[in-house]
PDB file of C-alpha atoms in Angstrom:
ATOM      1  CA  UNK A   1      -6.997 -10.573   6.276  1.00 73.00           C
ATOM      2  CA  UNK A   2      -3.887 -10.224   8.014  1.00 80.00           C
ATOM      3  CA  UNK A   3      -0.738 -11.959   6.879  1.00 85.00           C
ATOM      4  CA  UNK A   4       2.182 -11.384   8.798  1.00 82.00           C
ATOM      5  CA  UNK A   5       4.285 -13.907   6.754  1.00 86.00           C
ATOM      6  CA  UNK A   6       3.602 -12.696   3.175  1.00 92.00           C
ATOM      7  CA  UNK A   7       5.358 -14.334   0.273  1.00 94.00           C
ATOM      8  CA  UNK A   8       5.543 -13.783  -3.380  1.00 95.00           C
ATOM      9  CA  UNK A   9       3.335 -16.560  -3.630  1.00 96.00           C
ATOM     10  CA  UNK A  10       0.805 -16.247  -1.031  1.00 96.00           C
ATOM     11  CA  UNK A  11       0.121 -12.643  -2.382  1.00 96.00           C
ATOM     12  CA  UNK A  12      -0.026 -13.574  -6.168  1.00 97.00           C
ATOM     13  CA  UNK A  13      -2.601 -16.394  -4.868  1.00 96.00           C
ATOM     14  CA  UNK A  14      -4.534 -13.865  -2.208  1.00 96.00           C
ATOM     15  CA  UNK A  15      -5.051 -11.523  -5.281  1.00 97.00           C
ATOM     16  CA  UNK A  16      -5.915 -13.556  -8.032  1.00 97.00           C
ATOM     17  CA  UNK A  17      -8.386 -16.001  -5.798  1.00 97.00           C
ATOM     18  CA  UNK A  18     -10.151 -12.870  -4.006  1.00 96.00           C
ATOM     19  CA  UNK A  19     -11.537  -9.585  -4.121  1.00 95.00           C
ATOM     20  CA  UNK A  20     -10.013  -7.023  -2.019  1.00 94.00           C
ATOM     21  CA  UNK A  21     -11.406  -3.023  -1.676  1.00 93.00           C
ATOM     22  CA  UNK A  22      -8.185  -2.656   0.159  1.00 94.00           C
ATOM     23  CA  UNK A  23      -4.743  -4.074  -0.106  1.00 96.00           C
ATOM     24  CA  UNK A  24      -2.610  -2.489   2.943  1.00 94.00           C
ATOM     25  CA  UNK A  25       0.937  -3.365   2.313  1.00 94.00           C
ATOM     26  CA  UNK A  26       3.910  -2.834   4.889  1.00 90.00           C
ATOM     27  CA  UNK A  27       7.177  -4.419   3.238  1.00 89.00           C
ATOM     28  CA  UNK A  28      10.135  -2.803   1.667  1.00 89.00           C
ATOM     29  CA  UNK A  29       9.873  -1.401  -2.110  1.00 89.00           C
ATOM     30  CA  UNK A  30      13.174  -1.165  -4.073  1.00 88.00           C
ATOM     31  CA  UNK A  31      14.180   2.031  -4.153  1.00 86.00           C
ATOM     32  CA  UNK A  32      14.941   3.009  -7.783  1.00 87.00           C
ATOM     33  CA  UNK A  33      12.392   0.000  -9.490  1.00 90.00           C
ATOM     34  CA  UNK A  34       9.873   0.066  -7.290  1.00 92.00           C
ATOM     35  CA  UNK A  35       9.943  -3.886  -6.882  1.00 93.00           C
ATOM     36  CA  UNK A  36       8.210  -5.302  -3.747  1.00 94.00           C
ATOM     37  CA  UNK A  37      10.447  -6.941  -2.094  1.00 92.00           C
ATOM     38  CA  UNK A  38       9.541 -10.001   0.336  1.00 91.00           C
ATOM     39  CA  UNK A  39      13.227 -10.797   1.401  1.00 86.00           C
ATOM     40  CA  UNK A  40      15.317  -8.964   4.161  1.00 85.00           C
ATOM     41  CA  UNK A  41      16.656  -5.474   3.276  1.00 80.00           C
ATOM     42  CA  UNK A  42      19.238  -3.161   4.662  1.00 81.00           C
ATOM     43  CA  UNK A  43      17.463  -0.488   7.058  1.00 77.00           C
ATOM     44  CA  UNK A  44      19.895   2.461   5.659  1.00 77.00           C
ATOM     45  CA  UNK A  45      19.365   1.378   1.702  1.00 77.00           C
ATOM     46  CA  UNK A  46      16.180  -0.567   1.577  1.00 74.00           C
ATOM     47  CA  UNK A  47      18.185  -2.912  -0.830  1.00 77.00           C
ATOM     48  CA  UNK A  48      17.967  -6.756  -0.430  1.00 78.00           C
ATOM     49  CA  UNK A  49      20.627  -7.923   2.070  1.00 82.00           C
ATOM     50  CA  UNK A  50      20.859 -11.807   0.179  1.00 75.00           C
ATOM     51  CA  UNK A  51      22.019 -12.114  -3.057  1.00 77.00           C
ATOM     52  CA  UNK A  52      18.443 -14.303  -4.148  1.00 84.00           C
ATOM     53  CA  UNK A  53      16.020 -12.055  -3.728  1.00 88.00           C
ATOM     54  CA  UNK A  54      12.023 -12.875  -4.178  1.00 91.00           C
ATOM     55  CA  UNK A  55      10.612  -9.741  -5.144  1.00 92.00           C
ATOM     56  CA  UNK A  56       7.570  -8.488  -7.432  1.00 96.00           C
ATOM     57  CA  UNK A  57       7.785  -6.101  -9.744  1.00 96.00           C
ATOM     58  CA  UNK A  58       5.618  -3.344  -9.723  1.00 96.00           C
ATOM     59  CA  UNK A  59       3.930  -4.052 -13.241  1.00 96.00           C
ATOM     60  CA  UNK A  60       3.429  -7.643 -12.129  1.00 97.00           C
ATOM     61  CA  UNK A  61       1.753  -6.285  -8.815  1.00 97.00           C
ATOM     62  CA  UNK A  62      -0.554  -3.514 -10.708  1.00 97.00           C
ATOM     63  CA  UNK A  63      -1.741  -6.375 -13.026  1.00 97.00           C
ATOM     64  CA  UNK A  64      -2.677  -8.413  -9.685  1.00 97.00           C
ATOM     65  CA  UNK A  65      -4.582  -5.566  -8.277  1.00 97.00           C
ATOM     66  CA  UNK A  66      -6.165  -5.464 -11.719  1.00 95.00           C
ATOM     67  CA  UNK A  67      -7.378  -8.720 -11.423  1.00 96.00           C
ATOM     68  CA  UNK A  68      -8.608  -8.140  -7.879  1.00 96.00           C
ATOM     69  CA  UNK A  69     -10.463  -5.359  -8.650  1.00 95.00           C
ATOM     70  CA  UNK A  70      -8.450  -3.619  -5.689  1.00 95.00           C
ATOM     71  CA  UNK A  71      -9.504  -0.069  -5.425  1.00 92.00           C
ATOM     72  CA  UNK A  72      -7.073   1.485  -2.688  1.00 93.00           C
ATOM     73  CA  UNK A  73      -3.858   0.146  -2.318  1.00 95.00           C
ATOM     74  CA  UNK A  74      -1.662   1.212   1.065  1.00 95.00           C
ATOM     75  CA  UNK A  75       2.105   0.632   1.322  1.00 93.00           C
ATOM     76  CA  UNK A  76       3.183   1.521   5.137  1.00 89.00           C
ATOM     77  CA  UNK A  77       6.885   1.908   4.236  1.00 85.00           C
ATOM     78  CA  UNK A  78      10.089   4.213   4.045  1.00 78.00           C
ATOM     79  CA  UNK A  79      10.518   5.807   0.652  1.00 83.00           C
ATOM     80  CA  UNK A  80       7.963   4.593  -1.541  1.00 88.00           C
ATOM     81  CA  UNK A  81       9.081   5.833  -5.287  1.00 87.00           C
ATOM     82  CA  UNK A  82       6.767   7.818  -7.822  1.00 87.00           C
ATOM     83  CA  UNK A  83       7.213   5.428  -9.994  1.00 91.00           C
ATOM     84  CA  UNK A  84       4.979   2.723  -8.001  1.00 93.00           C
ATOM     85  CA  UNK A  85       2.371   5.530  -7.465  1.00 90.00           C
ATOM     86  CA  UNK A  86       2.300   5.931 -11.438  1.00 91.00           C
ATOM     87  CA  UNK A  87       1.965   2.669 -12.034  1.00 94.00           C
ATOM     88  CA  UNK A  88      -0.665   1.621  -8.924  1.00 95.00           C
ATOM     89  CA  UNK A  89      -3.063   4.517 -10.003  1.00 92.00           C
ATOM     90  CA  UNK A  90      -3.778   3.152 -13.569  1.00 93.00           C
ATOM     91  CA  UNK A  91      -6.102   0.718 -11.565  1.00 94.00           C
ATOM     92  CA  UNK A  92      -6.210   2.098  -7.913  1.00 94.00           C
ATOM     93  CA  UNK A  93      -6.081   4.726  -5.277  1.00 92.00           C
ATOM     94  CA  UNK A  94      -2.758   4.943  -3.610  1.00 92.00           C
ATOM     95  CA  UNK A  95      -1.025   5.970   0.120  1.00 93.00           C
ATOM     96  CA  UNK A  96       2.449   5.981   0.692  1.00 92.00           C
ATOM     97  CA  UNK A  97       5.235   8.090   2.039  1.00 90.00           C
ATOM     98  CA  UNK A  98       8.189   8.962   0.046  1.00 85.00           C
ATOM     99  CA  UNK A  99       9.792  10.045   2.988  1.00 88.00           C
ATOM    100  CA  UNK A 100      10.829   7.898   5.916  1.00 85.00           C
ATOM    101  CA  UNK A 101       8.731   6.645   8.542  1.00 89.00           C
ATOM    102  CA  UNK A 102       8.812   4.470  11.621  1.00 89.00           C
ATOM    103  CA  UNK A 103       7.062   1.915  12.385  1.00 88.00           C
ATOM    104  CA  UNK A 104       5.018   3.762  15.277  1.00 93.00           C
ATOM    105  CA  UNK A 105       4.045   6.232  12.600  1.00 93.00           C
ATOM    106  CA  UNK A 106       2.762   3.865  10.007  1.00 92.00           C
ATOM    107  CA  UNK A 107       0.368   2.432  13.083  1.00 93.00           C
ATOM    108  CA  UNK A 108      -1.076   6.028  13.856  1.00 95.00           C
ATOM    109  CA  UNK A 109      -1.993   6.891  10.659  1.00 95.00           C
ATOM    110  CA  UNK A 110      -3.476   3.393   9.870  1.00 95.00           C
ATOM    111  CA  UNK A 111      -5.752   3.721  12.764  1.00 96.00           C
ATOM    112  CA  UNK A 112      -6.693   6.989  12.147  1.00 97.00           C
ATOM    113  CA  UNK A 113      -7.137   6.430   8.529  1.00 95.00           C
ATOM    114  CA  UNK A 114      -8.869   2.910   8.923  1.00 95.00           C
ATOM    115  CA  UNK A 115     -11.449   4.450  11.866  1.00 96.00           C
ATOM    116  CA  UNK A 116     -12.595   6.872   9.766  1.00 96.00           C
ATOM    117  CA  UNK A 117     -13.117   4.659   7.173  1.00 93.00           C
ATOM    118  CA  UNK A 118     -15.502   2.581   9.216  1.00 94.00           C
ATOM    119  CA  UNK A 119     -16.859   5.357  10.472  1.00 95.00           C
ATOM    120  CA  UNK A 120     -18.187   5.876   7.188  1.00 94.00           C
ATOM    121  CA  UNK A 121     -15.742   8.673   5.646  1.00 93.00           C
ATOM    122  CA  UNK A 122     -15.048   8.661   1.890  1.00 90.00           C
ATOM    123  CA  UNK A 123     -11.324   7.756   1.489  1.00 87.00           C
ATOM    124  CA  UNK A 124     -10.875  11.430   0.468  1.00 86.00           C
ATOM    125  CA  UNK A 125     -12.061  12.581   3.440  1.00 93.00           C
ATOM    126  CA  UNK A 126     -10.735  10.177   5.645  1.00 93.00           C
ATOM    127  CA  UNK A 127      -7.035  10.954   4.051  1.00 91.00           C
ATOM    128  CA  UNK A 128      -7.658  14.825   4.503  1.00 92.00           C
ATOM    129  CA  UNK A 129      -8.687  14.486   8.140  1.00 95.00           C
ATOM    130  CA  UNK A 130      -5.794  12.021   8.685  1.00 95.00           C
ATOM    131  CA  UNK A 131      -3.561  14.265   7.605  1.00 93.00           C
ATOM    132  CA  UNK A 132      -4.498  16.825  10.011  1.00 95.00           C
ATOM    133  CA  UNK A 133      -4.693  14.552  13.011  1.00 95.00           C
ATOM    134  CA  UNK A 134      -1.407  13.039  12.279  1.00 95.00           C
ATOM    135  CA  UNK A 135       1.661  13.909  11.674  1.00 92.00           C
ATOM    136  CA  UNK A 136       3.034  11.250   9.284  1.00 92.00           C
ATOM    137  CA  UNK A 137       3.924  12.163   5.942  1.00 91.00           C
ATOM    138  CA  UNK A 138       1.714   9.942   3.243  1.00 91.00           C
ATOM    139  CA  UNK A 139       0.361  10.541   0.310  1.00 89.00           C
ATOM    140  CA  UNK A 140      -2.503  10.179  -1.735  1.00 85.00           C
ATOM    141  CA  UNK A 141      -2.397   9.590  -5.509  1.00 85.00           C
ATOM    142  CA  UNK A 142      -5.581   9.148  -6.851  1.00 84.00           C
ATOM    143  CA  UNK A 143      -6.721   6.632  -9.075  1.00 83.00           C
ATOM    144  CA  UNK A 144      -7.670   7.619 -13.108  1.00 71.00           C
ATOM    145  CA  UNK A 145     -10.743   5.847 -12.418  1.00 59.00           C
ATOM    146  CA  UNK A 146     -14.045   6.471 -10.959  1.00 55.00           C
ATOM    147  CA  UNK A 147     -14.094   4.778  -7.668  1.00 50.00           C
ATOM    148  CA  UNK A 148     -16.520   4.362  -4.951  1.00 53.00           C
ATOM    149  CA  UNK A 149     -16.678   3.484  -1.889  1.00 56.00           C
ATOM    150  CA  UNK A 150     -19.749   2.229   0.514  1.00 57.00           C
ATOM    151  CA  UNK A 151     -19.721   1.126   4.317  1.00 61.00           C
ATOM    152  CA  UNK A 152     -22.232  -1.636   4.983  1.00 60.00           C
ATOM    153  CA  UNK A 153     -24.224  -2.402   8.177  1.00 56.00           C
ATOM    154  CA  UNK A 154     -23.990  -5.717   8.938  1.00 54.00           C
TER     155      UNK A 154
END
């Protein structure tokens, strides 16, 4: 499911209505709270730009992907901070950069990342050998949970 439009609302209803192995995020985080944030944001700061801003914060979102049963969560922006990572890997596996990144960047690694994974890679694997074949600088913080993944035929 691709949702090029996401709101606060469409996301709170996409995770507690459905499912999801993997919720691949690319919108701006707050940089000190770690807030999603769904309105525009100054490129240089990655602060809102309005003064009403709709934006999630991050205990909301980990309860969400609680609910969901999400098991990897990606978030293909600039200067993701530790303190989403801490929170996110109470329930999930997490990639982000805390560095910046362009746009062009996030896109290489996703394919790379995402082809292994149907290629049937563990995410572990498919992280490692990302990491070698591209040079964008994500992370993986790994969930406190057992979690498994499977590819199936269809």
């Amino acid at each position: 499911l691709v949702d090029k439009a996401l709101t606060l609302k469409r996301l709170r209803t996409l995770l507690t209505e459905q499912l999801f192995d993997i919720v691949h995020l690319a919108l701006p985080v707050h940089p000190r709270s770690g807030e999603l944030i769904f309105s525009e944001v100054d490129i240089q700061t990655n602060l809102p730009r309005t003064g009403q801003v709709e934006s999630m914060p991050v205990s909301a979102f980990v309860s969400l992907l609680g609910e969901s049963q999400t098991r990897l969560v990606v978030i293909a922006t600039c200067r993701v901070p530790l303190v989403v990572a801490q929170e996110v890997q109470k329930v999930a596996h997490m990639a982000a950069s805390d560095d910046d990144i362009t746009g062009e960047q996030a896109k290489a690694w996703a394919e790379c990342f995402y082809d292994l994974l149907a290629r049937g890679r563990s995410v572990h694997k498919a992280f490692e050998l990302t990491k070698s074949q591209v040079d964008v600088p994500m992370r993986v913080f790994e969930a406190r949970l057992d979690v498994a993944f499977a590819v199936t035929k269809p």
